[in-house]
mmCIF file of C-alpha atoms in Angstrom:
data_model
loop_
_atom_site.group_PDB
_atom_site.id
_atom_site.type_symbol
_atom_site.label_atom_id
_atom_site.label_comp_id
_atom_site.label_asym_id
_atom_site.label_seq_id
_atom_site.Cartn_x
_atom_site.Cartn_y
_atom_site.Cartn_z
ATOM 1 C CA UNK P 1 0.000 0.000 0.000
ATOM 2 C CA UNK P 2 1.436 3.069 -1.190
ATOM 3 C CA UNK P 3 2.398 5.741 2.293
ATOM 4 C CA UNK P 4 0.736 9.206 2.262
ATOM 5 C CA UNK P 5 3.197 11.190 3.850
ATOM 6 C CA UNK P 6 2.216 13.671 6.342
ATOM 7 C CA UNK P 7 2.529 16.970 4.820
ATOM 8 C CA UNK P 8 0.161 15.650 1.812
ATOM 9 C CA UNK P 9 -2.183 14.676 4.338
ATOM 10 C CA UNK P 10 -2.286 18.056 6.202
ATOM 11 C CA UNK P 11 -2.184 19.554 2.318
ATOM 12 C CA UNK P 12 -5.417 17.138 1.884
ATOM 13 C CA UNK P 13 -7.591 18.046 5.187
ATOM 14 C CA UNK P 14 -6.706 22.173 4.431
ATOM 15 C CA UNK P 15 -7.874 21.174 0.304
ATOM 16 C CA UNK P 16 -11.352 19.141 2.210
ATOM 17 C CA UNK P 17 -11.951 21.864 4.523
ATOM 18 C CA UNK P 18 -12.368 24.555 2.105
ATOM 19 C CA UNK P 19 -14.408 22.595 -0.852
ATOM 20 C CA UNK P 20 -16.498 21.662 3.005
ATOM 21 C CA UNK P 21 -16.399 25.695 3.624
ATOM 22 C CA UNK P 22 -14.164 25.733 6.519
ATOM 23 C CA UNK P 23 -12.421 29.037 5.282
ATOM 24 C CA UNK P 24 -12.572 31.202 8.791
ATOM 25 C CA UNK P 25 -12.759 34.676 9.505
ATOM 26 C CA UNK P 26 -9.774 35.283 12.537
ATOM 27 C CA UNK P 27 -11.325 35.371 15.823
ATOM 28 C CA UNK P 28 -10.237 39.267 15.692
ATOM 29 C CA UNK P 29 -12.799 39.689 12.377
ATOM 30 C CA UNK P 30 -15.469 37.084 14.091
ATOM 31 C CA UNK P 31 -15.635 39.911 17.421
ATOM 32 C CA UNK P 32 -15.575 42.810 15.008
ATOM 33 C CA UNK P 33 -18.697 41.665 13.411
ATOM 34 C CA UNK P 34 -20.393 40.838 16.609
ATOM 35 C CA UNK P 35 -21.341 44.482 16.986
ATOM 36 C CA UNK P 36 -24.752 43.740 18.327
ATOM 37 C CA UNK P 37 -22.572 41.135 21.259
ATOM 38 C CA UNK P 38 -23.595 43.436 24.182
ATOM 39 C CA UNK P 39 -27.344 44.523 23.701
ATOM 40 C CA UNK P 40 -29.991 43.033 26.384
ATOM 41 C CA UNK P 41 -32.252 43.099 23.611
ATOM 42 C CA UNK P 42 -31.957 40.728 21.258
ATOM 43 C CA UNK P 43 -31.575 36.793 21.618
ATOM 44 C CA UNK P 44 -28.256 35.243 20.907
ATOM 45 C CA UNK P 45 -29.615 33.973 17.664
ATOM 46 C CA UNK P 46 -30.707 37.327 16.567
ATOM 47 C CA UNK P 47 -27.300 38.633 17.575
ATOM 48 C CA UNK P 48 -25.703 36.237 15.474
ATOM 49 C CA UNK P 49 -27.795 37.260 12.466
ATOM 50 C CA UNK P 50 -26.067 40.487 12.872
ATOM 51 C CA UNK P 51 -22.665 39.014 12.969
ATOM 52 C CA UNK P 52 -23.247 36.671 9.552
ATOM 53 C CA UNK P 53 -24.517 39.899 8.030
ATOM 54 C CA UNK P 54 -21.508 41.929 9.204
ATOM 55 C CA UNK P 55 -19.315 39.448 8.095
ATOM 56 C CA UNK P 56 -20.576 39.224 4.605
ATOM 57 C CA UNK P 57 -20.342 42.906 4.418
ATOM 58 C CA UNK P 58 -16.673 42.738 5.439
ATOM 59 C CA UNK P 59 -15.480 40.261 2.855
ATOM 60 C CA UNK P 60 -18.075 38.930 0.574
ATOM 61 C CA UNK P 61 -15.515 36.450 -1.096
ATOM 62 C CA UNK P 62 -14.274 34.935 1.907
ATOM 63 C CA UNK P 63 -18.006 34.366 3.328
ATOM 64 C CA UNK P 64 -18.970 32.769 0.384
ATOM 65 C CA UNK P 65 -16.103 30.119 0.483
ATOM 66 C CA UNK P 66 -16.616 29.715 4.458
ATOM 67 C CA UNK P 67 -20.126 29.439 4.313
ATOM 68 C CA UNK P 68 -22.136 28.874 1.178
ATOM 69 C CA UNK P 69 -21.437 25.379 -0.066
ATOM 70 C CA UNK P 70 -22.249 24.035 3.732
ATOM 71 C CA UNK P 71 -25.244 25.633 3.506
ATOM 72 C CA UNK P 72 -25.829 24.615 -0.098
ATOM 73 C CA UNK P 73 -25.659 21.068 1.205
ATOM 74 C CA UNK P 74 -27.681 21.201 3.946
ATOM 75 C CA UNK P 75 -30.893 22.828 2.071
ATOM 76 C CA UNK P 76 -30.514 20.237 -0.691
ATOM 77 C CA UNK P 77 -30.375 17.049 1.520
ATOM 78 C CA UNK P 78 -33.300 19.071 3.438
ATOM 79 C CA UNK P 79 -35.636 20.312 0.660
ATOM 80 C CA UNK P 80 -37.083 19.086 -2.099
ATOM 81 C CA UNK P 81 -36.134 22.007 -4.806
ATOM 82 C CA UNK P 82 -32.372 21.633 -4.688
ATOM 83 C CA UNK P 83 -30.182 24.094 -5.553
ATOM 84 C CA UNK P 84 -27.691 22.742 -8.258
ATOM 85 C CA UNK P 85 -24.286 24.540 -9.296
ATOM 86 C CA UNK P 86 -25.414 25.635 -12.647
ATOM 87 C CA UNK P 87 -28.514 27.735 -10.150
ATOM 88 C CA UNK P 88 -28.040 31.350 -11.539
ATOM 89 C CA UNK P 89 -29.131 32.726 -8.517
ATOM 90 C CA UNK P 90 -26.312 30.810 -6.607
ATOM 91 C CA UNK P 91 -23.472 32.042 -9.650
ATOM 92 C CA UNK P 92 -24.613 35.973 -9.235
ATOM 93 C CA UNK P 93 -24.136 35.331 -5.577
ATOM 94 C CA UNK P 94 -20.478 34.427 -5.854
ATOM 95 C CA UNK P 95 -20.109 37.284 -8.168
ATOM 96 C CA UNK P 96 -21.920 39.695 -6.469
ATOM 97 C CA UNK P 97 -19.786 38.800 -3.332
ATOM 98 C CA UNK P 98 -16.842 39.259 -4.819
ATOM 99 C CA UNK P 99 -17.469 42.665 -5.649
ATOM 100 C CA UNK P 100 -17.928 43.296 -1.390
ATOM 101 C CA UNK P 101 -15.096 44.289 0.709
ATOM 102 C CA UNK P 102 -14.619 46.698 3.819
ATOM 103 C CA UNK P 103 -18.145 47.532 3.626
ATOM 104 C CA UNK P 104 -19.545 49.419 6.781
ATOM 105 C CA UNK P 105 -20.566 46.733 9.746
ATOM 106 C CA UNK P 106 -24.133 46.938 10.513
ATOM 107 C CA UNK P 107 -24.925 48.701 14.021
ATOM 108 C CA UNK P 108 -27.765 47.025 16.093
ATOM 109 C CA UNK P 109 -30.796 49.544 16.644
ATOM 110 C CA UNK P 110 -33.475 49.115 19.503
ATOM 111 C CA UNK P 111 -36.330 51.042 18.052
ATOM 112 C CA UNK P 112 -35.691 48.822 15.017
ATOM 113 C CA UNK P 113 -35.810 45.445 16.576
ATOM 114 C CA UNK P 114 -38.882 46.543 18.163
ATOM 115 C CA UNK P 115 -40.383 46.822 14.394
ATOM 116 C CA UNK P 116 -38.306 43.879 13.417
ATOM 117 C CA UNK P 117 -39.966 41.803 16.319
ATOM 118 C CA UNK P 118 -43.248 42.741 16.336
ATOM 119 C CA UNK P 119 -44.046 41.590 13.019
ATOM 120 C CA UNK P 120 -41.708 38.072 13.605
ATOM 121 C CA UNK P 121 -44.212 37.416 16.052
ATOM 122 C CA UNK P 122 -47.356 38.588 14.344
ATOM 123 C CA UNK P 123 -46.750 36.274 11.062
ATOM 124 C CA UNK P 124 -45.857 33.778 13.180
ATOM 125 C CA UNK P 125 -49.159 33.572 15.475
ATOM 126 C CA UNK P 126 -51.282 34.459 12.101
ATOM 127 C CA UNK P 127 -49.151 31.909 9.541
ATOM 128 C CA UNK P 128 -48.960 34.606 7.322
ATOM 129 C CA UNK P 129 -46.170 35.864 5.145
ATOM 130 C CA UNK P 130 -44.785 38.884 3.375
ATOM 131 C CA UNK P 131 -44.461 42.745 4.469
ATOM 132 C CA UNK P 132 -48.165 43.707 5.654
ATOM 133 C CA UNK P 133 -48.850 43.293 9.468
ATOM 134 C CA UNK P 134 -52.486 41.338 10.099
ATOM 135 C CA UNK P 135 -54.137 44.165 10.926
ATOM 136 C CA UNK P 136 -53.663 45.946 7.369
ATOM 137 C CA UNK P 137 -50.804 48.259 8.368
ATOM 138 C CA UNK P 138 -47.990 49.071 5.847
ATOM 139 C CA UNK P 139 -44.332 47.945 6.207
ATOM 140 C CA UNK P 140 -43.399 51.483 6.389
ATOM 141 C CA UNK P 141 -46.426 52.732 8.451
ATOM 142 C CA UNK P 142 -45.811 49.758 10.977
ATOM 143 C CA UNK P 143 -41.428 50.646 10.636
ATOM 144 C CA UNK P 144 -42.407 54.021 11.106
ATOM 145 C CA UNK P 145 -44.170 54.182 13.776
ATOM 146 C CA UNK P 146 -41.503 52.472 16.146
ATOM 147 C CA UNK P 147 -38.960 54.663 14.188
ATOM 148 C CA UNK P 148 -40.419 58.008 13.566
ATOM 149 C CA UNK P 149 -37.342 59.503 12.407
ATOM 150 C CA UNK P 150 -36.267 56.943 10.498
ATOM 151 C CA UNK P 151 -35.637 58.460 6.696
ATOM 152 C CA UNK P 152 -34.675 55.677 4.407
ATOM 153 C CA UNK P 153 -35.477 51.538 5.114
ATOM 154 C CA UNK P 154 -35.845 48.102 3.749
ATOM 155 C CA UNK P 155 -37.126 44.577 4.955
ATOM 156 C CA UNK P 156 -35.994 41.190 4.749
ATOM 157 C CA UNK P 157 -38.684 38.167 5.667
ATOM 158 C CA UNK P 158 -37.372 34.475 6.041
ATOM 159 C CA UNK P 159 -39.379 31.840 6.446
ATOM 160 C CA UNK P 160 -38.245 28.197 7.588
ATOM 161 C CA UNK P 161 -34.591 28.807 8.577
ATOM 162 C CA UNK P 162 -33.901 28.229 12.772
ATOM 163 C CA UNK P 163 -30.329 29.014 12.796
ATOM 164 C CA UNK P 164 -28.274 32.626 12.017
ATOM 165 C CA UNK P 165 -26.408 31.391 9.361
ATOM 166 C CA UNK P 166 -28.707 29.600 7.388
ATOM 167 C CA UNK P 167 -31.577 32.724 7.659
ATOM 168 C CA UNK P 168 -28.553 34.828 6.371
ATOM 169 C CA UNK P 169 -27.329 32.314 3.643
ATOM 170 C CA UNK P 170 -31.137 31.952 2.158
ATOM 171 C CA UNK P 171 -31.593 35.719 1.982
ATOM 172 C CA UNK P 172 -28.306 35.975 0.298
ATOM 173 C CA UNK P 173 -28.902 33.744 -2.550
ATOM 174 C CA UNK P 174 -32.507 34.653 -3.037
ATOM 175 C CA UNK P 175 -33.154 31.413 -4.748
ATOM 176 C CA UNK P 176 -36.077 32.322 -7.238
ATOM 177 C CA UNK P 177 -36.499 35.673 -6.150
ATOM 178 C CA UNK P 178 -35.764 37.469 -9.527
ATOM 179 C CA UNK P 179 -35.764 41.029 -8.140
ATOM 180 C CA UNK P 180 -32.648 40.172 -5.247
ATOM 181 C CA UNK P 181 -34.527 42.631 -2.957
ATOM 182 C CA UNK P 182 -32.991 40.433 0.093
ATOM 183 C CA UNK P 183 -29.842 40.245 -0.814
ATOM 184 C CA UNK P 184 -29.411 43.863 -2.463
ATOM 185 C CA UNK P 185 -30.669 45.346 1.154
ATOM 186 C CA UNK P 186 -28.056 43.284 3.276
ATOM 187 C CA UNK P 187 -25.303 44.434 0.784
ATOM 188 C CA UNK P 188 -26.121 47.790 -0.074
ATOM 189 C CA UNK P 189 -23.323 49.818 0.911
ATOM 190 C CA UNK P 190 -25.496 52.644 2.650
ATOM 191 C CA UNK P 191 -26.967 50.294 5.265
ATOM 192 C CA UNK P 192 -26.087 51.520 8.882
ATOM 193 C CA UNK P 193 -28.501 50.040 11.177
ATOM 194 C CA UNK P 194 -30.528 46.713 11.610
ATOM 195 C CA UNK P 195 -32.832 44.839 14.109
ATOM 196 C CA UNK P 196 -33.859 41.452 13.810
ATOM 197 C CA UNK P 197 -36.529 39.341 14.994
ATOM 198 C CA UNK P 198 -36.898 35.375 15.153
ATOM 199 C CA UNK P 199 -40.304 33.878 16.127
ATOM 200 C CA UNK P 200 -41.597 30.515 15.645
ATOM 201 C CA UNK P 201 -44.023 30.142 12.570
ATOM 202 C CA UNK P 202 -47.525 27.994 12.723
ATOM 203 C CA UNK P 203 -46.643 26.752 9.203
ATOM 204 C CA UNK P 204 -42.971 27.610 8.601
ATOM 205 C CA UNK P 205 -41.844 26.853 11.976
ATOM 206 C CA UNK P 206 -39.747 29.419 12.222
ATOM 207 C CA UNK P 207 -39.489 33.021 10.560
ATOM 208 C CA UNK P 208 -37.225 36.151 10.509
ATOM 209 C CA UNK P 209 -37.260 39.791 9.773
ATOM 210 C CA UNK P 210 -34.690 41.898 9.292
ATOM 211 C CA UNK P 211 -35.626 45.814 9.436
ATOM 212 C CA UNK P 212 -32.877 47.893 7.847
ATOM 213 C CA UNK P 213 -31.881 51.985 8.125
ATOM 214 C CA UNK P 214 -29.181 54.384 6.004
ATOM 215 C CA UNK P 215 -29.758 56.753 8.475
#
C-alpha cells in the first residue's frame, strides 16, 4: 500500500476543509462583526444574524467560500427544490460577493428590533407571510411608527430557517427571487442600522425579519 506522507495529508484536510467551507474569519474579524454582542435586547440567535450579516459585508468572497457550499448542502439534503451549481441565482451570488469588501458593519438599533420583532411574532401567530402586518398596516407605516425619524429603510422576511447562518445564507442567494430585494438590502453599501426578529411560525416553523436603516 502506497504511504501518504504527512505533509500531503495536512495539504489534503486544508484542500477538504475549504471545498467543506471551513475558510474562517480570525477570531479578531469574528468579534468585530459581533457588533450587536452586548445589547440586552436581542436573543443570541438574533445577535448572530447580525454578525453573519456583518461578516458578509466585510469580505463577501471569503463568506462565500466559508459558508455557502455548507449551507448549499444542507438545504438540498433538506428540501425538495435543490439548488444545483449551474442555479443562476447561486453564480450571481459568488459574483456579487466578490465585488464586497470593507463595507460598513451593521450597528444594532433598539427602536428597530422593536419593528423587526413585532411583526416576527405577528406572522408567526397568524401563519402569514410577506411585508403587511395582520391588521392591514404598511411595512413602512408599521417601521415608522416604532422609528419616527427613520428616513430611508428596507425589509428582509425568512421563512423556515432556525439558525443565524442559514436565515442569512437563504436571503443571500434569493433562490427564485428574480428582483434580489434580500440580498441587495443586506449588501447595499449605505446600510447603517438593523434589528432582527426570530419567532416561531404555525406553518414555517420558524421566521425572521430583518428591518434595515441608512440613516
Amino acid at each position: 500500500m502506497k504511504r501518504i506522507s504527512f505533509l500531503t495529508l495536512l495539504l489534503f484536510i486544508g484542500f477538504s476543509s475549504v471545498m467543506r467551507g471551513q475558510v474562517q474569519f480570525t477570531p479578531a474579524e469574528m468579534g468585530a462583526a459581533n457588533t450587536a454582542g452586548s445589547v440586552s435586547y436581542m436573543s443570541e440567535e438574533e445577535k448572530k444574524v447580525v454578525q453573519y450579516i456583518n461578516l458578509a459585508r466585510m469580505d463577501g468572497e471569503r463568506f462565500y467560500q466559508s459558508y455557502i457550499p455548507e449551507f448549499i448542502e444542507y438545504y438540498n439534503s433538506t428540501f425538495g427544490d435543490k439548488i444545483l451549481p449551474n442555479n443562476k441565482y447561486l453564480l450571481s451570488l459568488k459574483a456579487d460577493l466578490k465585488k464586497v469588501k470593507a463595507f460598513g458593519l451593521l450597528e444594532p438599533f433598539k427602536n428597530l428590533n422593536l419593528s423587526a420583532t413585532f411583526h416576527a411574532q405577528d406572522m408567526g401567530k397568524m401563519g402569514t407571510t410577506g411585508h403587511v402586518s395582520s391588521d392591514g398596516t404598511s411595512c413602512d407605516k408599521r417601521i415608522q411608527r416604532f422609528n419616527p425619524n427613520i428616513r430611508c429603510w428596507s425589509e428582509n422576511c425568512s421563512y423556515g430557517m432556525a439558525s443565524a447562518i442559514n436565515i442569512v445564507c437563504q436571503l443571500l442567494i434569493d433562490n427564485n427571487v428574480s428582483s434580489l430585494g434580500h440580498r441587495t438590502n443586506i449588501l447595499k453599501s449605505v446600510q447603517k442600522m438593523v434589528g432582527v426578529g426570530i419567532a416561531p411560525h404555525k406553518v414555517y416553523r420558524t421566521n425572521c425579519v430583518m428591518d434595515f436603516s441608512c440613516n
